[in-house]
Amino acid sequence: MGAMIKLVNLHKSFGKQKVLDGLNLDIEEEKTTVIIGRSGGGKSVLLKHIIGLLRPEQGQILIDGTDITKLNDRALNEIRKKFGMLFQEAALFDSMNVGENVAFPLREHTTMKEKEIRETVADRLRSVGLTGVEEKMPSELSGGMRKRVGLARAIAMRPRIVLFDEPTTGLDPIMTEAINRLIIETQKNLNLTCIVISHDIRSIFDIGHRIAMLYEGKIIENGTPDELQGSQNPVTRQFLAGSIEGPIRIM
Amino acid sequence: MNRFSGALDRLGRTVLVGVEEIGKIILLFVSVLTWMFRPPFKLRNIFKQMEFVGVKSIFVVVLTGTFTGMVMALQGYHGFRMFSAESLVGGTVALGMTRELGPVLTSLMVTARAGSAMAAELGTMRVTEQIDALSVMAANPVKHLIVPRVIAGVLMTPLLTVVSDFTGILGGYFVGVHILGINSGIFIKNITRLVDLNDIYNGLAKAACFGLILSLVGCYKGFNTYGGAEGVGRATTEAVVLASIAILISDYFLTAIMF
Ligand SMILES: Nc1ncnc2c1ncn2[C@@H]1O[C@H](COP(=O)(O)OP(=O)(O)O)[C@@H](O)[C@H]1O
Ligand SMILES: [Mg+2]
């Protein structure tokens, strides 16, 4: 089983604040890895390192064996074509309608004809459970719809790796369940390598093949859902139980 | 002694921050230049920005231009009357508009309208991660967002200045001839006698520089926004203040070089 993404000894600080502190993590190919950890703990920062939006002060980020921390912009952009990303608030371009949003990467990186683009957009939207919404503007959509459109855009170019930053935060329980299903199905249908950040304890055991716990800038545990549920690590136990008692300090 | 060194320390810090800021804006300009000439050209984005910066500013520019020309005629008339030189009003209004007030007032209005909007729009895109989304999709944000705005700023500010010059002179004509009773023929003859084509060209060159300043500053502030809605507000204010100051200061030096 190969690790297609390998993070080695990552260090990242903002000013005096140390966010990543010697983090190591292997992400397995064609599996979903869920990263859990407390708010403000650096999960988004970690994700942004994987796709090259942030550069570490020290350490390596290997994507298919290439260390992206050393790449220039052009080479980095080639690597990024392997990725799709769904942002926390979907990050749809609000100057464009839904159809243009999903078409954006196609127009940017392919020579497809207009008709082909329209068909591809409709297909991607259908695969996230939406039809006939191309003309809507992002501001007219509900939170759940925005996430769906964001996912359609993320998978428009058929990437091999998709990153999800808190895909279900801020959604009602039913929509949460629907988005979780969508992640599971999309991962299976497209054989994706997924990295999902989540707080939602119930969801993570449904969608994760592997679960990694981020704590104080390090991955302190990484295993199957069963392994994590049986964990003896007091930090993991406290986090999964959602308990106030334990080693995690509440400010 | 301690208070003194504290104040000195703060002053030094402020200067350092200012110099760093200017350096970063120049770096952004270099990056805009390199991306500007690299195909594919986003014509649609450019036209959209030109419409926003140019077409939609016409109304305010006409308004400010007209009234500035009118008030100049009024003020000039009272001054020149002391020397019985009322006939010079037309020429001075035209000279003042084309060389100075046309470019400066237009740029300040465009800063208030479009420069602020650039900062707010890009700032919102930054805090809602839309700029990150562009990067993630291997699309360069400078090329997509900043190049069209800077092109629009550099091209449209001089065009709007033409409008401002023209309406300013018209306003001056109206006040001078119809209200103050200066002879129409003399008013116009004095314009052609005093104003050289070079006055107009140099005024437009200044306007192009101001257009560059206001769009670069607006984009820079927006692009580097942090801290949510509050951050967007701060970026917008800073963009307007910084661009206005930069326009007025550079106006002095450009004028010193040109005329
Ligand atoms: N660009 C940045 N500049 C400065 N500090 C940042 C930046 N991005 C994140 N941080 C800080 O890093 C910490 C981790 O943030 P983040 O990764 O967003 O947490 P989360 O685990 O909730 O996603 C936070 O304290 C945040 O303030
Ligand atoms: Mg986050």
Coordinates of C-alpha atoms and ligand atoms in Angstrom, one line a residue:
Chain A
M1 CA 0.0 0.0 0.0
G2 CA 1.7 3.1 -1.2
A3 CA 1.5 6.5 0.5
M4 CA 1.0 9.0 -2.3
I5 CA 1.2 12.0 0.1
K6 CA 3.9 12.0 2.7
L7 CA 4.4 14.8 5.2
V8 CA 7.8 14.8 6.9
N9 CA 8.7 16.9 9.9
L10 CA 6.7 20.0 9.0
H11 CA 7.2 23.1 11.0
K12 CA 5.1 26.3 10.6
S13 CA 4.8 29.3 12.8
F14 CA 2.8 32.6 12.4
G15 CA 4.9 35.1 14.4
K16 CA 5.5 33.6 17.8
Q17 CA 2.6 31.1 17.4
K18 CA 3.8 27.6 16.5
V19 CA 1.1 25.9 14.5
L20 CA 2.8 22.9 13.1
D21 CA 5.6 21.4 15.2
G22 CA 7.4 18.6 13.5
L23 CA 4.3 17.0 12.0
N24 CA 4.6 13.6 10.2
L25 CA 1.7 12.0 8.3
D26 CA 1.3 9.4 5.5
I27 CA -1.9 9.6 3.4
E28 CA -2.8 6.3 1.8
E29 CA -3.8 6.2 -1.9
E30 CA -7.5 5.8 -2.8
K31 CA -8.6 6.0 0.8
T32 CA -10.3 8.7 2.9
T33 CA -8.2 10.0 5.7
V34 CA -10.0 12.2 8.2
I35 CA -8.0 14.7 10.3
I36 CA -9.5 15.6 13.6
G37 CA -8.4 18.1 16.2
R38 CA -9.6 21.1 18.1
S39 CA -10.7 24.4 16.5
G40 CA -7.7 26.7 15.8
G41 CA -5.4 23.7 16.1
G42 CA -4.0 24.1 12.6
K43 CA -6.1 21.7 10.5
S44 CA -6.7 24.3 7.8
V45 CA -3.1 25.3 7.9
L46 CA -2.1 21.7 7.4
L47 CA -4.4 21.3 4.4
K48 CA -3.1 24.5 2.8
H49 CA 0.4 23.1 3.1
I50 CA -0.6 20.0 1.2
I51 CA -1.8 22.0 -1.7
G52 CA 1.1 24.5 -1.6
L53 CA -0.9 27.6 -0.5
L54 CA 1.4 27.8 2.5
R55 CA 5.1 26.9 2.7
P56 CA 6.6 25.3 5.8
E57 CA 9.7 26.7 7.5
Q58 CA 11.1 23.3 7.6
G59 CA 10.2 19.8 6.4
Q60 CA 9.0 18.0 3.3
I61 CA 5.7 17.6 1.5
L62 CA 6.0 14.7 -0.9
I63 CA 3.2 14.3 -3.5
D64 CA 3.9 11.1 -5.6
G65 CA 7.5 11.5 -4.5
T66 CA 7.9 15.1 -5.5
D67 CA 8.8 17.5 -2.7
I68 CA 6.5 20.5 -3.4
T69 CA 8.1 22.8 -0.9
K70 CA 11.0 23.3 -3.3
L71 CA 8.9 23.9 -6.5
N72 CA 8.5 27.2 -8.3
D73 CA 5.0 28.4 -9.2
R74 CA 4.8 26.8 -12.6
A75 CA 5.8 23.3 -11.4
L76 CA 3.5 23.7 -8.4
N77 CA 0.6 24.5 -10.7
E78 CA 1.3 21.2 -12.5
I79 CA 1.1 19.3 -9.2
R80 CA -2.1 21.2 -8.3
K81 CA -3.9 19.8 -11.3
K82 CA -3.9 16.5 -9.4
F83 CA -6.0 18.2 -6.7
G84 CA -9.4 19.4 -6.0
M85 CA -10.4 21.3 -2.9
L86 CA -13.6 22.1 -1.2
F87 CA -13.2 25.1 1.1
Q88 CA -14.8 25.6 4.4
E89 CA -17.4 28.1 3.1
A90 CA -17.2 26.6 -0.4
A91 CA -15.3 29.7 -1.8
L92 CA -17.5 30.0 -4.9
F93 CA -16.7 33.0 -7.0
D94 CA -19.6 35.3 -6.3
S95 CA -19.2 37.2 -9.5
M96 CA -20.0 34.1 -11.5
N97 CA -23.1 31.9 -11.6
V98 CA -23.0 28.2 -10.7
G99 CA -22.4 27.0 -14.2
E100 CA -19.5 29.4 -14.7
N101 CA -18.0 28.4 -11.3
V102 CA -18.0 24.7 -12.2
A103 CA -16.8 25.5 -15.8
F104 CA -13.9 27.7 -14.5
P105 CA -11.2 25.0 -14.2
L106 CA -12.3 23.5 -17.6
R107 CA -12.1 26.9 -19.3
E108 CA -8.8 27.5 -17.7
H109 CA -7.0 24.3 -18.4
T110 CA -8.7 22.5 -21.3
T111 CA -9.5 23.3 -24.9
M112 CA -13.0 22.0 -24.7
K113 CA -15.7 23.5 -26.9
E114 CA -18.6 25.5 -25.3
K115 CA -21.0 22.6 -25.8
E116 CA -18.7 20.1 -24.3
I117 CA -18.1 22.3 -21.3
R118 CA -21.8 22.7 -20.8
E119 CA -22.3 19.0 -20.8
T120 CA -19.4 18.4 -18.5
V121 CA -20.7 21.0 -16.1
A122 CA -24.2 19.4 -16.1
D123 CA -22.6 16.0 -15.5
R124 CA -20.5 17.2 -12.5
L125 CA -23.5 18.9 -11.0
R126 CA -25.6 15.8 -11.5
S127 CA -23.0 13.7 -9.7
V128 CA -23.4 16.0 -6.6
G129 CA -27.2 15.7 -6.9
L130 CA -28.0 19.0 -8.6
T131 CA -29.8 19.7 -11.9
G132 CA -30.8 22.9 -13.6
V133 CA -29.0 25.3 -11.2
E134 CA -26.4 26.6 -13.7
E135 CA -28.0 30.1 -13.9
K136 CA -28.2 30.6 -10.1
M137 CA -25.8 33.0 -8.4
P138 CA -23.9 31.6 -5.3
S139 CA -25.6 34.2 -3.1
E140 CA -29.0 32.6 -3.9
L141 CA -27.9 29.1 -2.6
S142 CA -28.2 27.5 0.8
G143 CA -25.2 26.4 2.7
G144 CA -25.6 22.8 1.6
M145 CA -26.1 23.7 -2.0
R146 CA -23.0 25.9 -2.0
K147 CA -21.0 22.9 -0.7
R148 CA -22.4 20.7 -3.4
V149 CA -21.5 23.2 -6.1
G150 CA -18.0 23.6 -4.5
L151 CA -17.6 19.8 -4.7
A152 CA -18.7 19.8 -8.3
R153 CA -16.1 22.4 -9.1
A154 CA -13.5 20.6 -7.2
I155 CA -14.0 17.4 -9.2
A156 CA -14.6 19.1 -12.5
M157 CA -11.1 18.2 -13.8
R158 CA -11.3 14.7 -12.4
P159 CA -8.5 15.1 -9.9
R160 CA -7.1 12.1 -8.0
I161 CA -6.9 13.8 -4.7
V162 CA -9.7 15.9 -3.1
L163 CA -9.3 17.9 0.1
F164 CA -12.3 18.8 2.2
D165 CA -12.1 21.6 4.8
E166 CA -14.9 21.0 7.3
P167 CA -17.4 20.0 4.7
T168 CA -20.3 19.7 7.2
T169 CA -19.6 22.5 9.7
G170 CA -22.6 24.8 9.9
L171 CA -25.1 22.4 8.3
D172 CA -28.2 20.9 9.8
P173 CA -28.0 17.2 10.8
I174 CA -29.9 16.0 7.7
M175 CA -27.7 18.0 5.3
T176 CA -24.7 16.8 7.2
E177 CA -25.7 13.2 6.6
A178 CA -26.4 14.0 2.9
I179 CA -22.9 15.6 2.4
N180 CA -21.3 12.7 4.2
R181 CA -23.0 10.2 1.8
L182 CA -21.9 12.4 -1.1
I183 CA -18.3 12.3 0.1
I184 CA -18.4 8.5 0.5
E185 CA -20.0 7.9 -2.9
T186 CA -17.7 10.4 -4.7
Q187 CA -14.7 8.8 -3.2
K188 CA -15.8 5.3 -4.1
N189 CA -17.0 6.2 -7.7
L190 CA -14.0 8.2 -8.7
N191 CA -11.4 6.1 -6.7
L192 CA -10.3 9.3 -5.0
T193 CA -7.7 9.9 -2.3
C194 CA -9.6 12.1 0.1
I195 CA -8.4 14.1 3.0
V196 CA -11.3 15.4 5.2
I197 CA -11.1 17.8 8.1
S198 CA -14.0 17.3 10.5
H199 CA -15.1 18.0 14.0
D200 CA -18.2 15.9 13.6
I201 CA -17.5 12.8 15.6
R202 CA -20.5 10.9 14.2
S203 CA -19.4 11.5 10.6
I204 CA -15.8 10.7 10.9
F205 CA -16.3 7.0 11.6
D206 CA -18.7 6.8 8.6
I207 CA -16.4 8.4 6.0
G208 CA -12.9 7.7 7.3
H209 CA -10.8 4.7 6.3
R210 CA -8.2 6.2 8.5
I211 CA -8.4 8.8 11.1
A212 CA -5.5 11.1 12.2
M213 CA -5.6 13.2 15.4
L214 CA -3.8 16.5 15.2
Y215 CA -2.8 17.9 18.6
E216 CA -0.3 20.6 19.5
G217 CA 1.2 20.7 16.0
K218 CA 1.8 17.0 15.7
I219 CA -0.2 13.9 14.5
I220 CA -0.4 12.0 17.8
E221 CA -2.4 9.1 16.4
N222 CA -3.2 7.7 13.0
G223 CA -5.3 4.5 12.6
T224 CA -8.4 2.8 11.4
P225 CA -11.7 4.0 13.0
D226 CA -11.7 0.8 15.2
E227 CA -8.2 1.5 16.3
L228 CA -9.0 5.0 17.2
Q229 CA -12.1 4.0 19.1
G230 CA -10.0 1.6 21.2
S231 CA -7.3 4.1 21.7
Q232 CA -5.7 4.4 25.1
N233 CA -4.3 7.9 24.3
P234 CA -5.9 10.2 26.9
V235 CA -6.0 13.1 24.4
T236 CA -7.8 11.1 21.7
R237 CA -10.2 9.6 24.2
Q238 CA -11.1 13.0 25.6
F239 CA -11.6 14.4 22.1
L240 CA -13.8 11.5 20.9
A241 CA -15.8 11.6 24.1
G242 CA -16.2 15.3 23.8
S243 CA -15.4 15.5 27.5
I244 CA -14.3 18.5 29.5
E245 CA -12.1 16.3 31.8
G246 CA -8.7 15.4 30.4
P247 CA -5.4 16.6 29.2
I248 CA -6.8 19.0 26.5
R249 CA -6.9 22.4 28.2
I250 CA -10.0 24.5 27.8
M251 CA -9.1 28.2 27.7
Chain B
M1 CA 15.1 60.5 27.7
N2 CA 13.2 57.3 27.8
R3 CA 10.1 59.0 26.3
F4 CA 12.3 60.5 23.6
S5 CA 13.8 57.2 22.6
G6 CA 10.3 55.6 22.7
A7 CA 9.0 58.2 20.3
L8 CA 12.0 57.7 18.1
D9 CA 11.5 54.0 18.1
R10 CA 7.9 54.4 17.0
L11 CA 8.9 56.9 14.3
G12 CA 11.5 54.4 13.0
R13 CA 9.0 51.6 13.0
T14 CA 6.5 53.7 11.0
V15 CA 9.1 54.6 8.4
L16 CA 10.1 51.0 8.1
V17 CA 6.5 49.8 7.6
G18 CA 6.0 52.5 5.1
V19 CA 9.1 51.7 3.1
E20 CA 8.2 48.0 3.2
E21 CA 4.7 48.7 2.0
I22 CA 6.0 50.8 -1.0
G23 CA 8.4 48.0 -1.8
K24 CA 5.7 45.4 -1.8
I25 CA 3.5 47.6 -4.1
I26 CA 6.4 47.9 -6.5
L27 CA 6.9 44.2 -6.5
L28 CA 3.2 43.8 -7.2
F29 CA 3.6 46.2 -10.1
V30 CA 6.5 44.1 -11.5
S31 CA 4.4 40.9 -11.2
V32 CA 1.5 42.7 -13.0
L33 CA 3.8 43.7 -15.8
T34 CA 5.1 40.1 -16.3
W35 CA 1.6 38.6 -16.2
M36 CA 0.1 41.4 -18.4
F37 CA 1.9 40.2 -21.6
R38 CA 1.5 36.5 -21.1
P39 CA -1.4 35.0 -23.1
P40 CA -4.2 34.1 -22.8
F41 CA -5.5 37.6 -22.4
K42 CA -8.6 37.8 -20.3
L43 CA -10.4 40.3 -22.5
R44 CA -13.7 39.8 -21.0
N45 CA -12.4 40.6 -17.5
I46 CA -10.6 43.6 -18.8
F47 CA -13.7 45.0 -20.5
K48 CA -15.7 44.4 -17.4
Q49 CA -13.3 46.4 -15.3
M50 CA -13.1 49.1 -17.9
E51 CA -16.8 49.4 -17.8
F52 CA -16.8 49.6 -14.0
V53 CA -13.9 52.0 -13.6
G54 CA -14.7 54.1 -16.7
V55 CA -18.3 54.1 -17.9
K56 CA -19.8 54.0 -14.4
S57 CA -17.7 56.9 -13.2
I58 CA -18.7 59.3 -16.0
F59 CA -21.6 60.8 -14.0
V60 CA -19.5 61.8 -10.9
V61 CA -16.7 63.0 -13.2
V62 CA -19.1 65.2 -15.2
L63 CA -20.5 66.6 -12.0
T64 CA -17.2 67.4 -10.3
G65 CA -15.7 68.7 -13.6
T66 CA -18.5 71.1 -14.3
F67 CA -18.8 72.6 -10.9
T68 CA -15.0 73.0 -10.6
G69 CA -14.9 74.9 -13.9
M70 CA -17.8 77.0 -12.7
V71 CA -16.2 77.9 -9.4
M72 CA -12.9 78.6 -11.1
A73 CA -14.6 81.1 -13.4
L74 CA -16.3 82.8 -10.5
Q75 CA -13.1 83.1 -8.4
G76 CA -11.0 84.0 -11.4
Y77 CA -13.4 86.7 -12.4
H78 CA -13.3 88.5 -9.1
G79 CA -9.5 88.4 -9.0
F80 CA -8.9 89.5 -12.6
R81 CA -11.5 92.3 -12.4
M82 CA -9.1 94.1 -10.1
F83 CA -6.8 94.5 -13.0
S84 CA -9.5 94.8 -15.6
A85 CA -8.4 91.5 -17.0
E86 CA -11.7 89.6 -17.0
S87 CA -11.0 88.3 -20.5
L88 CA -8.3 86.0 -19.1
V89 CA -10.9 83.9 -17.2
G90 CA -11.5 81.5 -20.1
G91 CA -7.8 80.8 -20.5
T92 CA -7.1 80.3 -16.8
V93 CA -10.0 77.9 -16.3
A94 CA -8.9 75.9 -19.3
L95 CA -5.3 75.9 -18.2
G96 CA -6.1 75.0 -14.6
M97 CA -8.5 72.2 -15.7
T98 CA -6.2 70.5 -18.2
R99 CA -3.0 70.8 -16.4
E100 CA -4.1 70.2 -12.8
L101 CA -7.6 70.0 -11.6
G102 CA -8.9 67.7 -14.4
P103 CA -6.4 64.9 -13.7
V104 CA -6.2 65.3 -9.9
L105 CA -10.0 65.6 -9.2
T106 CA -10.8 62.8 -11.6
S107 CA -8.3 60.5 -10.0
L108 CA -9.5 61.3 -6.6
M109 CA -13.1 60.6 -7.6
V110 CA -12.1 57.3 -9.3
T111 CA -10.1 56.4 -6.2
A112 CA -13.2 57.0 -4.1
R113 CA -15.5 55.0 -6.4
A114 CA -13.3 52.3 -8.0
G115 CA -10.1 52.1 -6.0
S116 CA -12.2 51.5 -2.8
A117 CA -14.3 49.0 -4.6
M118 CA -11.2 47.1 -5.8
A119 CA -10.0 46.9 -2.2
A120 CA -13.3 45.8 -0.9
E121 CA -13.9 43.2 -3.6
L122 CA -10.5 41.6 -3.5
G123 CA -10.5 41.9 0.3
T124 CA -13.8 39.9 0.4
M125 CA -12.4 37.4 -2.0
R126 CA -9.4 37.0 0.2
V127 CA -11.3 36.5 3.5
T128 CA -13.8 34.1 1.9
E129 CA -10.9 32.1 0.4
Q130 CA -11.9 32.8 -3.2
I131 CA -8.3 33.9 -3.9
D132 CA -7.0 30.6 -2.5
A133 CA -9.6 28.8 -4.6
L134 CA -8.1 30.4 -7.7
S135 CA -4.6 29.4 -6.7
V136 CA -5.8 25.8 -6.0
M137 CA -7.2 25.6 -9.5
A138 CA -3.8 26.5 -10.8
A139 CA -5.1 29.9 -12.0
N140 CA -2.8 32.9 -11.1
P141 CA -4.7 35.4 -9.0
V142 CA -2.5 38.3 -10.2
K143 CA -3.4 37.6 -13.8
H144 CA -7.0 37.0 -13.2
L145 CA -7.8 39.7 -10.7
I146 CA -5.2 42.4 -10.6
V147 CA -4.0 42.7 -14.3
P148 CA -7.5 43.6 -15.6
R149 CA -8.1 46.2 -12.8
V150 CA -4.7 47.9 -13.4
I151 CA -5.2 48.0 -17.2
A152 CA -8.7 49.5 -16.6
G153 CA -7.3 52.1 -14.2
V154 CA -4.4 53.2 -16.5
L155 CA -6.7 53.5 -19.6
M156 CA -9.8 54.8 -18.1
T157 CA -8.5 57.5 -15.8
P158 CA -7.1 59.6 -18.7
L159 CA -10.3 59.1 -20.7
L160 CA -12.3 60.3 -17.7
T161 CA -9.9 63.2 -17.4
V162 CA -10.8 64.3 -21.0
V163 CA -14.4 64.3 -19.9
S164 CA -13.6 66.3 -16.8
D165 CA -11.4 68.8 -18.8
F166 CA -14.2 69.3 -21.3
T167 CA -17.1 69.7 -18.9
G168 CA -14.9 71.9 -16.7
I169 CA -14.3 74.3 -19.5
L170 CA -18.0 74.2 -20.5
G171 CA -18.9 75.0 -16.9
G172 CA -16.5 77.9 -16.9
Y173 CA -17.9 79.1 -20.2
F174 CA -21.4 79.0 -18.8
V175 CA -20.6 81.0 -15.7
G176 CA -18.2 83.4 -17.5
V177 CA -20.3 84.2 -20.5
H178 CA -23.8 83.7 -19.4
I179 CA -23.7 84.8 -15.8
L180 CA -20.7 87.2 -15.6
G181 CA -21.2 88.6 -19.1
I182 CA -17.7 88.0 -20.6
N183 CA -17.7 88.2 -24.3
S184 CA -18.0 84.7 -25.8
G185 CA -15.5 85.2 -28.6
I186 CA -12.9 86.6 -26.2
F187 CA -13.4 83.8 -23.7
I188 CA -12.8 81.2 -26.4
K189 CA -9.9 83.1 -28.1
N190 CA -8.1 83.3 -24.7
I191 CA -8.4 79.6 -24.2
T192 CA -6.7 78.8 -27.5
R193 CA -4.1 81.4 -26.9
L194 CA -3.1 80.2 -23.4
V195 CA -3.6 76.5 -23.7
D196 CA -1.1 74.4 -25.6
L197 CA -1.8 70.9 -26.8
N198 CA 1.1 69.8 -24.6
D199 CA -0.8 71.0 -21.5
I200 CA -3.5 68.6 -22.3
Y201 CA -1.2 65.7 -23.1
N202 CA 0.8 66.2 -20.0
G203 CA -2.3 66.3 -17.9
L204 CA -3.5 63.0 -19.5
A205 CA -0.1 61.5 -18.8
K206 CA -0.4 62.5 -15.2
A207 CA -3.9 60.9 -15.1
A208 CA -2.5 57.6 -16.4
C209 CA 0.1 57.6 -13.6
F210 CA -2.7 58.3 -11.1
G211 CA -4.8 55.6 -12.5
L212 CA -1.9 53.2 -12.1
I213 CA -1.4 54.3 -8.5
L214 CA -5.0 54.0 -7.5
S215 CA -5.6 50.6 -9.0
L216 CA -2.3 49.2 -7.7
V217 CA -3.0 50.5 -4.2
G218 CA -6.6 49.3 -4.2
C219 CA -5.6 45.8 -5.4
Y220 CA -2.6 45.6 -3.0
K221 CA -4.7 46.5 0.0
G222 CA -7.5 44.1 -1.0
F223 CA -5.2 41.3 -1.9
N224 CA -3.5 41.5 1.5
T225 CA -6.6 41.7 3.6
Y226 CA -6.9 39.7 6.8
G227 CA -9.4 39.4 9.6
G228 CA -12.9 39.0 8.3
A229 CA -15.4 41.8 7.6
E230 CA -13.5 44.2 9.8
G231 CA -10.4 43.5 7.8
V232 CA -12.2 44.3 4.5
G233 CA -13.4 47.7 6.0
R234 CA -9.9 48.5 7.1
A235 CA -8.4 47.6 3.7
T236 CA -10.9 49.8 1.9
T237 CA -10.2 52.8 4.1
E238 CA -6.4 52.3 3.9
A239 CA -6.6 52.0 0.1
V240 CA -8.5 55.3 -0.3
V241 CA -6.3 57.2 2.1
L242 CA -3.0 55.8 0.8
A243 CA -3.9 56.2 -2.9
S244 CA -5.2 59.8 -2.4
I245 CA -2.0 60.8 -0.6
A246 CA 0.2 59.1 -3.2
I247 CA -1.7 60.9 -6.0
L248 CA -1.3 64.3 -4.4
I249 CA 2.4 63.8 -3.6
S250 CA 3.3 62.3 -7.0
D251 CA 1.3 65.1 -8.6
Y252 CA 3.9 67.6 -7.4
F253 CA 6.9 65.6 -8.7
L254 CA 5.2 64.8 -12.0
T255 CA 4.4 68.5 -12.5
A256 CA 7.9 69.5 -11.6
I257 CA 9.3 67.1 -14.2
M258 CA 6.8 67.9 -17.0
F259 CA 6.1 71.6 -17.1
Ligands
LIG1 N1 -2.4 33.3 7.4 C1 -2.3 33.3 8.7 N2 -1.7 34.2 9.4 C2 -1.5 34.2 10.7 N3 -2.1 33.2 11.5 C3 -2.8 32.3 10.9 C4 -2.9 32.2 9.5 N4 -3.7 31.1 9.2 C5 -3.9 30.5 10.3 N5 -3.4 31.2 11.4 C6 -3.5 30.8 12.8 O1 -3.1 29.5 12.9 C7 -4.0 28.8 13.8 C8 -4.6 27.6 13.2 O2 -5.6 28.0 12.3 P1 -6.4 26.9 11.4 O3 -5.6 26.0 10.7 O4 -7.4 27.7 10.6 O5 -7.3 26.1 12.6 P2 -8.4 25.0 12.3 O6 -7.8 23.8 12.9 O7 -9.6 25.5 13.1 O8 -8.6 24.9 10.9 C9 -5.0 29.8 14.3 O9 -4.6 30.2 15.6 C10 -4.9 30.9 13.3 O10 -5.1 32.1 13.9
MG2 MG -10.2 25.5 9.7

